[in-house]
CSV table of N, CA, C and O and ligand atoms in Angstrom, one decimal:
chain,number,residue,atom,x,y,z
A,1,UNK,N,0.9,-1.2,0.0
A,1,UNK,CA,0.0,0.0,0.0
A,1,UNK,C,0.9,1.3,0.0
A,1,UNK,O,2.0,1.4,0.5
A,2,UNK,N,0.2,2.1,-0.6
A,2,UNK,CA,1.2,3.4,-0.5
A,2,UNK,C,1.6,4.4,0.5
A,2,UNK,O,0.7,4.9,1.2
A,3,UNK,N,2.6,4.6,0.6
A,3,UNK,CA,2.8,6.1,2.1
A,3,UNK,C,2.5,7.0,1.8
A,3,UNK,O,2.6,7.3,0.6
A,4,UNK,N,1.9,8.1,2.8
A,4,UNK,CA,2.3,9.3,2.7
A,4,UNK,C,3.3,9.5,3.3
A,4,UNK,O,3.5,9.2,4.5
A,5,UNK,N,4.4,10.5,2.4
A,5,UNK,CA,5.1,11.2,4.0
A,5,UNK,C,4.7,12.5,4.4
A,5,UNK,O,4.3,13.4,3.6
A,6,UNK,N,4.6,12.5,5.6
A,6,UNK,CA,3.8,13.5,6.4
A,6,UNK,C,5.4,14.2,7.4
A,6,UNK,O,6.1,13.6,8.2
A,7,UNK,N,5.7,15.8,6.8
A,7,UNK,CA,6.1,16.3,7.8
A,7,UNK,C,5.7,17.6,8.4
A,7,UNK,O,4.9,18.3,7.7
A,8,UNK,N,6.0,18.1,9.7
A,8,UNK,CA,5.3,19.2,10.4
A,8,UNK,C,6.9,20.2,10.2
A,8,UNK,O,8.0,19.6,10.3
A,9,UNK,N,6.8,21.6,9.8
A,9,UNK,CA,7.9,22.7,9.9
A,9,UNK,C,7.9,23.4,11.3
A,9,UNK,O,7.2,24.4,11.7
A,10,UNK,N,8.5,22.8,11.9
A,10,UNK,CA,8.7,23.5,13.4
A,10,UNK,C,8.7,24.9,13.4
A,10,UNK,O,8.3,25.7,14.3
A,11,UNK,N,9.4,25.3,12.2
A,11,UNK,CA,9.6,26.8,12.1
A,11,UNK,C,8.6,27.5,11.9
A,11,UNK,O,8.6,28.7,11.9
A,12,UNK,N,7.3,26.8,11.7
A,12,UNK,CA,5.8,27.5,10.9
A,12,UNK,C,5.1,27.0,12.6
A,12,UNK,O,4.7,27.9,13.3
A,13,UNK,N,5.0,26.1,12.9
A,13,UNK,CA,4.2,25.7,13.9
A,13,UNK,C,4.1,26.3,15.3
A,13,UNK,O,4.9,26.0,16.2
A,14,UNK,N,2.9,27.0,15.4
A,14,UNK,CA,3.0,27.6,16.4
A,14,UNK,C,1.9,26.8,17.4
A,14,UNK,O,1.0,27.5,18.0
A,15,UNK,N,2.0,26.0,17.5
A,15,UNK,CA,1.6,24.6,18.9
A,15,UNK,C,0.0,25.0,19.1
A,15,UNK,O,-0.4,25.4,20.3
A,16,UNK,N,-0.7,24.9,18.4
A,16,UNK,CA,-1.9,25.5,18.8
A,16,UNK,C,-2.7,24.2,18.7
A,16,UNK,O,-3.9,24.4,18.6
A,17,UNK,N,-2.2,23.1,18.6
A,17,UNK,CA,-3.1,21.9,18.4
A,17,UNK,C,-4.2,21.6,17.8
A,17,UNK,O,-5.1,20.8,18.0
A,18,UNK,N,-4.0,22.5,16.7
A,18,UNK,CA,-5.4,21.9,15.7
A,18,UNK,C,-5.0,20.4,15.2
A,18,UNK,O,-5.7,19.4,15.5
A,19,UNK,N,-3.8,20.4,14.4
A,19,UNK,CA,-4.1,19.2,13.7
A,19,UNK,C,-3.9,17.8,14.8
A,19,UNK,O,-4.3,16.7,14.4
A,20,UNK,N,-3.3,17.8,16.1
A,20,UNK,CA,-3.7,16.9,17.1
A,20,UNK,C,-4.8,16.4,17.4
A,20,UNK,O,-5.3,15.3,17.5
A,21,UNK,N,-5.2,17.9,17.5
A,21,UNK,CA,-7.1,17.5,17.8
A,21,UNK,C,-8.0,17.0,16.9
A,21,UNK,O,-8.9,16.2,17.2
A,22,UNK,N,-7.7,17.4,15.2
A,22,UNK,CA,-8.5,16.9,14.4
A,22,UNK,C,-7.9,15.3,14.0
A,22,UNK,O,-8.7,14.5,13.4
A,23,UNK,N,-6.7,15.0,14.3
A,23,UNK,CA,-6.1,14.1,13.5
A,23,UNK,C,-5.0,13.0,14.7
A,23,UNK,O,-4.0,12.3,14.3
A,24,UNK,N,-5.4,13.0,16.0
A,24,UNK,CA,-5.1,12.2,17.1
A,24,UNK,C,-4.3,10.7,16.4
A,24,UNK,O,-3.3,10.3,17.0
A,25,UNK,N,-4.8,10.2,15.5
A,25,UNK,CA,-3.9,8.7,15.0
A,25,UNK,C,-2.7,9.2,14.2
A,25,UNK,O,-1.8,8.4,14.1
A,26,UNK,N,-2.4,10.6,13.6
A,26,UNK,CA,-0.8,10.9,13.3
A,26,UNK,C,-0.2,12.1,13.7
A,26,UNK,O,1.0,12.3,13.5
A,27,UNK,N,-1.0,12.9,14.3
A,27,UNK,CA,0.0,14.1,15.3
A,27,UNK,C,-0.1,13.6,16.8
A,27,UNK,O,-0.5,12.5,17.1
A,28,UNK,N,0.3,14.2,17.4
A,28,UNK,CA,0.5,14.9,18.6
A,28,UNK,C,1.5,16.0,19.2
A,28,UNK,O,2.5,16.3,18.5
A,29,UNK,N,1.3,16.6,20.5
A,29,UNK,CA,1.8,17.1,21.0
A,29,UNK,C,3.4,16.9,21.1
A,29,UNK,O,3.7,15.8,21.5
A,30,UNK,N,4.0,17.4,21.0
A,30,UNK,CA,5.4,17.0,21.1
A,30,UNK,C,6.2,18.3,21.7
A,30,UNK,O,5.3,19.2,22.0
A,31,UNK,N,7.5,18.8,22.1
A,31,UNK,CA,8.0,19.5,22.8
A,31,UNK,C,7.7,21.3,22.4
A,31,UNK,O,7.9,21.8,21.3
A,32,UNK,N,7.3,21.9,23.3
A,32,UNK,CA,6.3,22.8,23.5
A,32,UNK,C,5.1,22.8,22.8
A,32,UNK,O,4.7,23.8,22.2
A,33,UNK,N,4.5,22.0,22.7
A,33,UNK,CA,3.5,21.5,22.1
A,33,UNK,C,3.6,21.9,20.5
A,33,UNK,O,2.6,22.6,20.1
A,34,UNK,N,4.1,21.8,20.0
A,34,UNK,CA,4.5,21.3,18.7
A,34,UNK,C,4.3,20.3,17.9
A,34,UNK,O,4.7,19.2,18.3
A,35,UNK,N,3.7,20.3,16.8
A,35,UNK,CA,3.3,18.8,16.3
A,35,UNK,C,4.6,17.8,15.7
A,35,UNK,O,5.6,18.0,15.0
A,36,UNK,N,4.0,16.6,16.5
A,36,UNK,CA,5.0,15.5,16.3
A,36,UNK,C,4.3,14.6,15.7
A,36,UNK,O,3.1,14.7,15.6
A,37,UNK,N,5.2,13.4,15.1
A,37,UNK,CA,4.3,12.1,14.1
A,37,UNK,C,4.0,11.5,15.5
A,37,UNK,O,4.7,12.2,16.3
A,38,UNK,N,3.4,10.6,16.1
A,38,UNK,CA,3.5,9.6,17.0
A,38,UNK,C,4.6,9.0,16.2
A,38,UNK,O,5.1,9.0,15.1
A,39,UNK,N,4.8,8.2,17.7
A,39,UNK,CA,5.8,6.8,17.7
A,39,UNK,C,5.4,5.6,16.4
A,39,UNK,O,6.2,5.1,15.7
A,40,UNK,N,4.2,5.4,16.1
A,40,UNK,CA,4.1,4.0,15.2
A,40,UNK,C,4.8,4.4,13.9
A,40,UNK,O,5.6,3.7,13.2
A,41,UNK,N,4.1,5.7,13.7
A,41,UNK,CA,4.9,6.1,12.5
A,41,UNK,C,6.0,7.1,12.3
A,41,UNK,O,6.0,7.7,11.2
A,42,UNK,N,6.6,7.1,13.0
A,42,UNK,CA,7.7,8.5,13.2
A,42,UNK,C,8.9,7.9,12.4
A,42,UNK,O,9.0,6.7,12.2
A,43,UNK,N,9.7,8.8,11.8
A,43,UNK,CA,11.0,8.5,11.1
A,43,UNK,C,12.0,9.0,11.8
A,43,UNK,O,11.9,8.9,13.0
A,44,UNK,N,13.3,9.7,11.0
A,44,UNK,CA,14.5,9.3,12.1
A,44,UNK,C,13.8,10.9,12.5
A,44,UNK,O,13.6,10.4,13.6
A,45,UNK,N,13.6,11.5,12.5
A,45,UNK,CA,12.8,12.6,13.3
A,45,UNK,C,11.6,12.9,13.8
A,45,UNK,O,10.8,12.8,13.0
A,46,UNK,N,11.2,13.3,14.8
A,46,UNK,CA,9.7,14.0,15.5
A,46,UNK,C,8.6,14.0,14.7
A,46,UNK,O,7.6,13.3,14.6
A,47,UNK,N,9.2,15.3,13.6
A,47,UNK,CA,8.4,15.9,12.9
A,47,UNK,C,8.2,15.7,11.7
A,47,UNK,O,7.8,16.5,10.9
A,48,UNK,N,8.6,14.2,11.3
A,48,UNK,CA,8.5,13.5,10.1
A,48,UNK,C,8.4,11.7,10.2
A,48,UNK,O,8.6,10.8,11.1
A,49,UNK,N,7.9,11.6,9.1
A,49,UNK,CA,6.9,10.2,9.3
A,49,UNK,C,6.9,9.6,7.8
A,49,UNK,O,7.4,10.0,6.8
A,50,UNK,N,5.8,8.0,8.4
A,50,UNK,CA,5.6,7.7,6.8
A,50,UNK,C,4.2,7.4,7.6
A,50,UNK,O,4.0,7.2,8.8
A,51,UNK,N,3.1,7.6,6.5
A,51,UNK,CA,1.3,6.8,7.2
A,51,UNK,C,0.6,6.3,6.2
A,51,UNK,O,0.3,6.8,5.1
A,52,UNK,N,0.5,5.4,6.7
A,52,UNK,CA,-0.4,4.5,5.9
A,52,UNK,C,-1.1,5.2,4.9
A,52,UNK,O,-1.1,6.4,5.2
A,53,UNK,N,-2.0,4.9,3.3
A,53,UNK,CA,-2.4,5.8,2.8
A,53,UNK,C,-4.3,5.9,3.4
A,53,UNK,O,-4.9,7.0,3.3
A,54,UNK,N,-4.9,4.8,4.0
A,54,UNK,CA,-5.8,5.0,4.6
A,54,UNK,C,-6.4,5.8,5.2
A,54,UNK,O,-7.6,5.8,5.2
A,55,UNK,N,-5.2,7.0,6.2
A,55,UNK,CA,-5.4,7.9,7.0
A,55,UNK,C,-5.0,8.7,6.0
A,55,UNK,O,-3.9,9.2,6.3
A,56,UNK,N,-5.3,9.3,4.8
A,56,UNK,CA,-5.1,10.6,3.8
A,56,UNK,C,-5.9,11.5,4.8
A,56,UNK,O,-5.5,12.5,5.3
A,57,UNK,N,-7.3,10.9,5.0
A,57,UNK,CA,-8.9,11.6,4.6
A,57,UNK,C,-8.1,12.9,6.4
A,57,UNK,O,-8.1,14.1,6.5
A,58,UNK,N,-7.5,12.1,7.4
A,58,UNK,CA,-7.5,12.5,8.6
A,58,UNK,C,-6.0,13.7,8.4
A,58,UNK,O,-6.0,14.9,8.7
A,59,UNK,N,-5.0,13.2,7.9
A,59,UNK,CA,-4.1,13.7,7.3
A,59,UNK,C,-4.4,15.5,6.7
A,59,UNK,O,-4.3,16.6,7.2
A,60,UNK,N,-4.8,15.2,5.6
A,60,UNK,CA,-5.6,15.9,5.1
A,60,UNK,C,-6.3,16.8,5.6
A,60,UNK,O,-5.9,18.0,5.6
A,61,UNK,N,-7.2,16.6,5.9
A,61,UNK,CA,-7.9,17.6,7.4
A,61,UNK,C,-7.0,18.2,8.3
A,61,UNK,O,-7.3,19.3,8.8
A,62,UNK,N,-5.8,17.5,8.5
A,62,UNK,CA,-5.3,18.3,9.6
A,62,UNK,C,-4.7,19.4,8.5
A,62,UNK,O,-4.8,20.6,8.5
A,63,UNK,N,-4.2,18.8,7.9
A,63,UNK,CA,-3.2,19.8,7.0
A,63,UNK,C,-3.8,21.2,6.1
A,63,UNK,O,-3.2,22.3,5.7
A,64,UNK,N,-5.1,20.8,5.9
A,64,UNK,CA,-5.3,21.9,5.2
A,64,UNK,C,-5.8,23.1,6.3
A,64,UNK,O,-6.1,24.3,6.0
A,65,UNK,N,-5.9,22.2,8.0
A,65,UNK,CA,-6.9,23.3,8.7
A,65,UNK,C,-5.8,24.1,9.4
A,65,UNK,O,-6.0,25.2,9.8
A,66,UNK,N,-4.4,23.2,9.4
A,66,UNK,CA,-3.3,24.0,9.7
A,66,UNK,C,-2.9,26.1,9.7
A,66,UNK,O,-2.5,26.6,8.7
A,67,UNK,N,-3.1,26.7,10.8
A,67,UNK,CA,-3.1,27.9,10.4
A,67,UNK,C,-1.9,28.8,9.5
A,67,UNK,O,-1.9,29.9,9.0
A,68,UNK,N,-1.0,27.8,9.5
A,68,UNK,CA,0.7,28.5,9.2
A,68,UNK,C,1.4,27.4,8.5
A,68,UNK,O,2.6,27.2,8.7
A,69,UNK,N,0.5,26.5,7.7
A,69,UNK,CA,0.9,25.7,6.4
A,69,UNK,C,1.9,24.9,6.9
A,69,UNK,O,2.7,24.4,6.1
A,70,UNK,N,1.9,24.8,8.0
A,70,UNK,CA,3.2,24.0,8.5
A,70,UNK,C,3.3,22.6,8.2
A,70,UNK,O,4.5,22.0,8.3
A,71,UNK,N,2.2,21.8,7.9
A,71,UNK,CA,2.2,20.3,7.2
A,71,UNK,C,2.2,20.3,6.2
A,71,UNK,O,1.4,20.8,5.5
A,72,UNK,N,3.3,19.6,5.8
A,72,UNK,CA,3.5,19.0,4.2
A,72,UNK,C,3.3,17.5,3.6
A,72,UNK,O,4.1,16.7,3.8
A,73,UNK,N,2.4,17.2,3.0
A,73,UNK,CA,2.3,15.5,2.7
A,73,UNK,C,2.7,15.2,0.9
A,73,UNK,O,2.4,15.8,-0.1
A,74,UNK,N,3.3,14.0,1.2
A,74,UNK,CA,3.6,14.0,0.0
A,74,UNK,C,3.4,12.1,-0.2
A,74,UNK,O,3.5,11.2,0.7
A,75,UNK,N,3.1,12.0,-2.0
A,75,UNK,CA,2.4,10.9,-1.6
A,75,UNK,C,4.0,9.6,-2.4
A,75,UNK,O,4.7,10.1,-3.3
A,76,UNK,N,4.3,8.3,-1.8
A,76,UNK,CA,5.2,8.0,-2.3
A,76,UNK,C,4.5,6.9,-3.0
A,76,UNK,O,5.2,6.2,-3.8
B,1,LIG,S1,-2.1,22.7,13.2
B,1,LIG,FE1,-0.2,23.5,12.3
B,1,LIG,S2,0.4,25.2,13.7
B,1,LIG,FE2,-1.1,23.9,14.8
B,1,LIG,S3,0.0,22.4,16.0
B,1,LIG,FE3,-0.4,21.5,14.0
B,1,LIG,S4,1.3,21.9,12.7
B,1,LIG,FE4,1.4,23.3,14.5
Protein backbone atom coordinates (compact mmCIF):
# COMPACT_ATOMS: atom_id res chain seq x y z
CA UNK A 1 0.00 0.00 0.00
CA UNK A 2 1.20 3.44 -0.52
CA UNK A 3 2.76 6.06 2.07
CA UNK A 4 2.26 9.29 2.73
CA UNK A 5 5.14 11.25 3.99
CA UNK A 6 3.79 13.53 6.39
CA UNK A 7 6.13 16.30 7.77
CA UNK A 8 5.34 19.24 10.42
CA UNK A 9 7.94 22.68 9.86
CA UNK A 10 8.67 23.52 13.38
CA UNK A 11 9.62 26.80 12.06
CA UNK A 12 5.83 27.51 10.86
CA UNK A 13 4.17 25.72 13.89
CA UNK A 14 2.96 27.61 16.39
CA UNK A 15 1.60 24.64 18.91
CA UNK A 16 -1.90 25.46 18.79
CA UNK A 17 -3.08 21.90 18.45
CA UNK A 18 -5.43 21.91 15.70
CA UNK A 19 -4.11 19.22 13.70
CA UNK A 20 -3.74 16.91 17.13
CA UNK A 21 -7.06 17.53 17.83
CA UNK A 22 -8.46 16.89 14.36
CA UNK A 23 -6.08 14.10 13.50
CA UNK A 24 -5.09 12.16 17.07
CA UNK A 25 -3.94 8.75 14.96
CA UNK A 26 -0.78 10.90 13.27
CA UNK A 27 0.00 14.09 15.34
CA UNK A 28 0.54 14.90 18.64
CA UNK A 29 1.84 17.15 21.00
CA UNK A 30 5.40 16.95 21.13
CA UNK A 31 7.99 19.49 22.78
CA UNK A 32 6.31 22.78 23.52
CA UNK A 33 3.53 21.48 22.11
CA UNK A 34 4.51 21.33 18.70
CA UNK A 35 3.28 18.75 16.31
CA UNK A 36 5.00 15.52 16.27
CA UNK A 37 4.28 12.14 14.07
CA UNK A 38 3.53 9.59 16.97
CA UNK A 39 5.83 6.76 17.69
CA UNK A 40 4.12 4.02 15.18
CA UNK A 41 4.95 6.09 12.48
CA UNK A 42 7.72 8.45 13.18
CA UNK A 43 10.97 8.53 11.06
CA UNK A 44 14.52 9.34 12.14
CA UNK A 45 12.78 12.64 13.27
CA UNK A 46 9.70 14.02 15.48
CA UNK A 47 8.43 15.93 12.92
CA UNK A 48 8.54 13.51 10.08
CA UNK A 49 6.89 10.19 9.34
CA UNK A 50 5.61 7.68 6.82
CA UNK A 51 1.26 6.81 7.16
CA UNK A 52 -0.38 4.46 5.86
CA UNK A 53 -2.41 5.76 2.78
CA UNK A 54 -5.79 4.96 4.61
CA UNK A 55 -5.39 7.89 6.97
CA UNK A 56 -5.06 10.62 3.79
CA UNK A 57 -8.90 11.65 4.60
CA UNK A 58 -7.54 12.52 8.57
CA UNK A 59 -4.08 13.67 7.34
CA UNK A 60 -5.56 15.88 5.06
CA UNK A 61 -7.86 17.59 7.35
CA UNK A 62 -5.29 18.28 9.60
CA UNK A 63 -3.21 19.75 7.03
CA UNK A 64 -5.26 21.92 5.15
CA UNK A 65 -6.94 23.28 8.74
CA UNK A 66 -3.32 24.00 9.72
CA UNK A 67 -3.12 27.93 10.37
CA UNK A 68 0.66 28.53 9.20
CA UNK A 69 0.92 25.65 6.39
CA UNK A 70 3.21 23.96 8.47
CA UNK A 71 2.18 20.31 7.20
CA UNK A 72 3.48 19.04 4.18
CA UNK A 73 2.27 15.48 2.67
CA UNK A 74 3.64 14.02 -0.01
CA UNK A 75 2.41 10.92 -1.63
CA UNK A 76 5.20 7.99 -2.29
S1 LIG B 1 -2.12 22.72 13.18
FE1 LIG B 1 -0.18 23.52 12.34
S2 LIG B 1 0.40 25.16 13.74
FE2 LIG B 1 -1.12 23.91 14.79
S3 LIG B 1 0.03 22.43 16.02
FE3 LIG B 1 -0.44 21.48 14.04
S4 LIG B 1 1.32 21.91 12.72
FE4 LIG B 1 1.43 23.30 14.47
Amino acid sequence: MAKLKVKVDWDLCISDGVCYALCPQVFEAGPDGKSQIVEQYRGANPWEGEVPEDLEDCVEQARTACPTGAITVEKE
